[in-house]
mmCIF file of C-alpha atoms in Angstrom:
data_model
loop_
_atom_site.group_PDB
_atom_site.id
_atom_site.type_symbol
_atom_site.label_atom_id
_atom_site.label_comp_id
_atom_site.label_asym_id
_atom_site.label_seq_id
_atom_site.Cartn_x
_atom_site.Cartn_y
_atom_site.Cartn_z
ATOM 1 C CA UNK A 476 16.912 3.467 8.258
ATOM 2 C CA UNK A 477 15.530 4.467 4.863
ATOM 3 C CA UNK A 478 16.987 2.855 1.766
ATOM 4 C CA UNK A 479 16.330 4.447 -1.631
ATOM 5 C CA UNK A 480 16.169 2.389 -4.823
ATOM 6 C CA UNK A 481 15.356 4.671 -7.761
ATOM 7 C CA UNK A 482 12.141 6.459 -6.683
ATOM 8 C CA UNK A 483 11.182 3.796 -4.129
ATOM 9 C CA UNK A 484 11.954 4.290 -0.451
ATOM 10 C CA UNK A 485 12.113 1.216 1.793
ATOM 11 C CA UNK A 486 12.266 1.276 5.574
ATOM 12 C CA UNK A 487 11.585 -1.087 8.438
ATOM 13 C CA UNK A 488 11.810 1.563 11.158
ATOM 14 C CA UNK A 489 8.173 2.768 11.107
ATOM 15 C CA UNK A 490 6.295 -0.188 12.611
ATOM 16 C CA UNK A 491 7.528 -2.914 14.930
ATOM 17 C CA UNK A 492 6.666 -6.557 14.270
ATOM 18 C CA UNK A 493 4.438 -6.465 17.380
ATOM 19 C CA UNK A 494 2.565 -3.454 15.971
ATOM 20 C CA UNK A 495 2.085 -5.329 12.688
ATOM 21 C CA UNK A 496 0.631 -8.279 14.610
ATOM 22 C CA UNK A 497 -1.711 -5.901 16.456
ATOM 23 C CA UNK A 498 -2.895 -4.353 13.169
ATOM 24 C CA UNK A 499 -3.625 -7.809 11.749
ATOM 25 C CA UNK A 500 -5.544 -8.813 14.902
ATOM 26 C CA UNK A 501 -7.554 -5.578 14.779
ATOM 27 C CA UNK A 502 -8.661 -5.824 11.152
ATOM 28 C CA UNK A 503 -8.305 -9.395 9.866
ATOM 29 C CA UNK A 504 -11.833 -10.495 10.768
ATOM 30 C CA UNK A 505 -13.384 -7.861 8.496
ATOM 31 C CA UNK A 506 -15.833 -6.731 7.459
ATOM 32 C CA UNK A 507 -14.347 -6.935 3.973
ATOM 33 C CA UNK A 508 -15.421 -5.866 0.537
ATOM 34 C CA UNK A 509 -14.377 -7.922 -2.473
ATOM 35 C CA UNK A 510 -11.294 -6.273 -3.944
ATOM 36 C CA UNK A 511 -12.173 -7.446 -7.446
ATOM 37 C CA UNK A 512 -11.434 -5.311 -10.460
ATOM 38 C CA UNK A 513 -12.179 -6.754 -13.897
ATOM 39 C CA UNK A 514 -10.117 -5.899 -16.927
ATOM 40 C CA UNK A 515 -11.922 -4.280 -19.837
ATOM 41 C CA UNK A 516 -9.508 -5.643 -22.459
ATOM 42 C CA UNK A 517 -8.769 -9.276 -21.645
ATOM 43 C CA UNK A 518 -11.749 -9.922 -19.414
ATOM 44 C CA UNK A 519 -9.547 -11.276 -16.614
ATOM 45 C CA UNK A 520 -9.247 -9.974 -13.094
ATOM 46 C CA UNK A 521 -6.857 -7.082 -12.527
ATOM 47 C CA UNK A 522 -7.211 -7.485 -8.766
ATOM 48 C CA UNK A 523 -8.560 -10.235 -6.612
ATOM 49 C CA UNK A 524 -8.343 -9.745 -2.867
ATOM 50 C CA UNK A 525 -10.415 -8.697 0.110
ATOM 51 C CA UNK A 526 -10.221 -5.093 1.280
ATOM 52 C CA UNK A 527 -11.333 -3.110 4.276
ATOM 53 C CA UNK A 528 -11.242 0.685 4.142
ATOM 54 C CA UNK A 529 -10.497 2.357 7.466
ATOM 55 C CA UNK A 530 -11.254 6.072 7.835
ATOM 56 C CA UNK A 531 -9.206 8.256 10.168
ATOM 57 C CA UNK A 532 -10.577 7.787 13.676
ATOM 58 C CA UNK A 533 -9.397 8.561 17.177
ATOM 59 C CA UNK A 534 -8.822 4.827 17.820
ATOM 60 C CA UNK A 535 -6.386 4.650 14.919
ATOM 61 C CA UNK A 536 -4.633 7.975 15.511
ATOM 62 C CA UNK A 537 -1.290 6.279 16.311
ATOM 63 C CA UNK A 538 -1.376 4.450 12.997
ATOM 64 C CA UNK A 539 -2.264 7.530 10.952
ATOM 65 C CA UNK A 540 0.391 9.552 12.771
ATOM 66 C CA UNK A 541 3.069 7.044 11.739
ATOM 67 C CA UNK A 542 1.842 6.893 8.130
ATOM 68 C CA UNK A 543 1.659 10.682 7.854
ATOM 69 C CA UNK A 544 5.161 11.050 9.323
ATOM 70 C CA UNK A 545 6.793 8.642 6.859
ATOM 71 C CA UNK A 546 4.933 10.293 3.972
ATOM 72 C CA UNK A 547 6.048 13.788 5.030
ATOM 73 C CA UNK A 548 9.635 12.687 5.634
ATOM 74 C CA UNK A 549 9.817 10.848 2.302
ATOM 75 C CA UNK A 550 8.324 13.784 0.462
ATOM 76 C CA UNK A 551 10.745 16.211 2.077
ATOM 77 C CA UNK A 552 13.811 14.025 1.453
ATOM 78 C CA UNK A 553 13.004 12.758 -2.018
ATOM 79 C CA UNK A 554 9.832 13.671 -3.868
ATOM 80 C CA UNK A 555 9.095 17.365 -3.265
ATOM 81 C CA UNK A 556 5.439 17.043 -4.272
ATOM 82 C CA UNK A 557 2.733 19.535 -3.348
ATOM 83 C CA UNK A 558 0.855 17.331 -0.872
ATOM 84 C CA UNK A 559 -1.836 17.667 1.734
ATOM 85 C CA UNK A 560 -2.844 15.336 4.531
ATOM 86 C CA UNK A 561 -3.581 11.638 4.586
ATOM 87 C CA UNK A 562 -7.263 12.156 3.726
ATOM 88 C CA UNK A 563 -8.518 8.845 2.367
ATOM 89 C CA UNK A 564 -7.834 6.720 5.395
ATOM 90 C CA UNK A 565 -6.125 3.446 4.628
ATOM 91 C CA UNK A 566 -6.908 0.108 3.090
ATOM 92 C CA UNK A 567 -6.283 -3.139 4.965
ATOM 93 C CA UNK A 568 -5.883 -5.844 2.321
ATOM 94 C CA UNK A 569 -6.013 -9.606 2.614
ATOM 95 C CA UNK A 570 -4.576 -11.704 -0.232
ATOM 96 C CA UNK A 571 -5.218 -15.443 0.007
ATOM 97 C CA UNK A 572 -3.816 -18.177 -2.235
ATOM 98 C CA UNK A 573 -4.409 -17.213 -5.873
ATOM 99 C CA UNK A 574 -5.160 -13.555 -5.072
ATOM 100 C CA UNK A 575 -3.158 -10.830 -6.807
ATOM 101 C CA UNK A 576 -3.170 -7.267 -8.099
ATOM 102 C CA UNK A 577 -1.906 -6.936 -11.683
ATOM 103 C CA UNK A 578 0.202 -4.056 -12.987
ATOM 104 C CA UNK A 579 -1.389 -0.716 -12.136
ATOM 105 C CA UNK A 580 -0.726 2.828 -10.886
ATOM 106 C CA UNK A 581 -2.557 4.414 -7.954
ATOM 107 C CA UNK A 582 -3.608 7.531 -9.859
ATOM 108 C CA UNK A 583 -6.728 7.759 -11.969
ATOM 109 C CA UNK A 584 -8.529 10.094 -14.314
ATOM 110 C CA UNK A 585 -11.178 11.268 -11.875
ATOM 111 C CA UNK A 586 -12.132 11.570 -8.199
ATOM 112 C CA UNK A 587 -9.639 11.493 -5.327
ATOM 113 C CA UNK A 588 -7.356 9.035 -7.146
ATOM 114 C CA UNK A 589 -6.415 11.728 -9.637
ATOM 115 C CA UNK A 590 -4.814 13.750 -6.805
ATOM 116 C CA UNK A 591 -2.839 10.873 -5.255
ATOM 117 C CA UNK A 592 0.850 11.646 -5.173
ATOM 118 C CA UNK A 593 2.456 9.289 -2.647
ATOM 119 C CA UNK A 594 1.597 5.621 -2.095
ATOM 120 C CA UNK A 595 2.567 3.717 1.051
ATOM 121 C CA UNK A 596 2.491 -0.064 1.421
ATOM 122 C CA UNK A 597 3.171 -1.756 4.760
ATOM 123 C CA UNK A 598 3.890 -5.483 4.693
ATOM 124 C CA UNK A 599 2.255 -6.719 7.877
ATOM 125 C CA UNK A 600 3.475 -10.316 7.655
ATOM 126 C CA UNK A 601 5.913 -12.466 5.687
ATOM 127 C CA UNK A 602 4.709 -16.014 6.346
ATOM 128 C CA UNK A 603 3.271 -16.636 2.860
ATOM 129 C CA UNK A 604 4.667 -17.642 -0.537
ATOM 130 C CA UNK A 605 4.468 -15.394 -3.599
ATOM 131 C CA UNK A 606 2.692 -12.055 -3.209
ATOM 132 C CA UNK A 607 5.785 -9.947 -3.894
ATOM 133 C CA UNK A 608 5.424 -6.183 -4.351
ATOM 134 C CA UNK A 609 7.077 -5.520 -7.717
ATOM 135 C CA UNK A 610 7.693 -2.349 -9.746
ATOM 136 C CA UNK A 611 7.737 -1.836 -13.519
ATOM 137 C CA UNK A 612 9.743 -1.176 -15.634
ATOM 138 C CA UNK A 613 12.608 -1.148 -13.114
ATOM 139 C CA UNK A 614 12.029 -4.793 -12.103
ATOM 140 C CA UNK A 615 12.602 -3.764 -8.516
ATOM 141 C CA UNK A 616 11.011 -6.073 -5.985
ATOM 142 C CA UNK A 617 10.496 -4.999 -2.386
ATOM 143 C CA UNK A 618 12.042 -7.508 0.004
ATOM 144 C CA UNK A 619 9.374 -9.659 1.621
ATOM 145 C CA UNK A 620 9.860 -8.712 5.260
ATOM 146 C CA UNK A 621 7.397 -8.126 8.062
ATOM 147 C CA UNK A 622 7.097 -4.402 8.921
ATOM 148 C CA UNK A 623 8.759 -3.271 5.679
ATOM 149 C CA UNK A 624 7.276 -0.014 4.393
ATOM 150 C CA UNK A 625 7.544 0.954 0.723
ATOM 151 C CA UNK A 626 6.910 4.612 -0.139
ATOM 152 C CA UNK A 627 6.750 5.639 -3.796
ATOM 153 C CA UNK A 628 5.177 8.107 -6.220
ATOM 154 C CA UNK A 629 1.611 7.024 -6.974
ATOM 155 C CA UNK A 630 2.261 7.121 -10.716
ATOM 156 C CA UNK A 631 4.783 4.250 -10.518
ATOM 157 C CA UNK A 632 3.431 1.072 -12.075
ATOM 158 C CA UNK A 633 3.495 -1.802 -9.586
ATOM 159 C CA UNK A 634 1.793 -5.071 -8.731
ATOM 160 C CA UNK A 635 1.298 -7.704 -6.070
ATOM 161 C CA UNK A 636 2.280 -11.028 -7.647
ATOM 162 C CA UNK A 637 -0.100 -13.951 -7.091
ATOM 163 C CA UNK A 638 0.005 -15.418 -3.601
ATOM 164 C CA UNK A 639 0.994 -19.073 -3.911
ATOM 165 C CA UNK A 640 0.211 -20.179 -0.361
ATOM 166 C CA UNK A 641 -0.696 -18.636 2.973
ATOM 167 C CA UNK A 642 -2.273 -15.224 3.484
ATOM 168 C CA UNK A 643 -0.625 -11.863 2.777
ATOM 169 C CA UNK A 644 -1.791 -8.888 4.890
ATOM 170 C CA UNK A 645 -0.901 -5.345 3.963
ATOM 171 C CA UNK A 646 -1.862 -1.824 4.786
ATOM 172 C CA UNK A 647 -2.005 0.692 1.939
ATOM 173 C CA UNK A 648 -2.387 4.463 2.180
ATOM 174 C CA UNK A 649 -2.206 7.391 -0.211
ATOM 175 C CA UNK A 650 -1.325 11.035 0.260
ATOM 176 C CA UNK A 651 -2.984 13.427 -2.155
ATOM 177 C CA UNK A 652 -2.225 16.968 -3.176
ATOM 178 C CA UNK A 653 -4.393 19.974 -3.928
ATOM 179 C CA UNK A 654 -4.390 19.223 -7.680
ATOM 180 C CA UNK A 655 -3.628 16.296 -9.965
ATOM 181 C CA UNK A 656 -0.280 15.669 -11.616
ATOM 182 C CA UNK A 657 -0.169 17.444 -14.964
#
């Protein structure tokens, strides 16, 4: 079932809890890159986490098929954007205690980020404190539930609140279009 709150679509019918556990087992041991982004204005960290980028491969076809299907369905039902395929692969992210991602949008001024139109976040576990996926300015917060998928326009400002304890695992993907938003 897909629930719509403003421009954000939430569903827990894409991945099963067992599939989420399998994704964590597959990717949790890395290799990771530091997911650190420094702020130019305040000098603090905009994002602190560990990330692993996974390109589309035959081994992960089932995962990409599910992500592409929810993106296409969401776009057809709600967004109506001019989109292409899931080209970038996905990002497996590990947030440990103290890690976070401050307010940001998933579109940028240059490179492939400038063509991102749909963002997808899959919450792979829920046995941690903090780490809520929140949206601005609507103050909407995605329920913290294993296997919950949030689909939203990439221009929506959102964040992952600081993790207070435990480890938060998520899978993030983006669907781009042939040209940037204008």
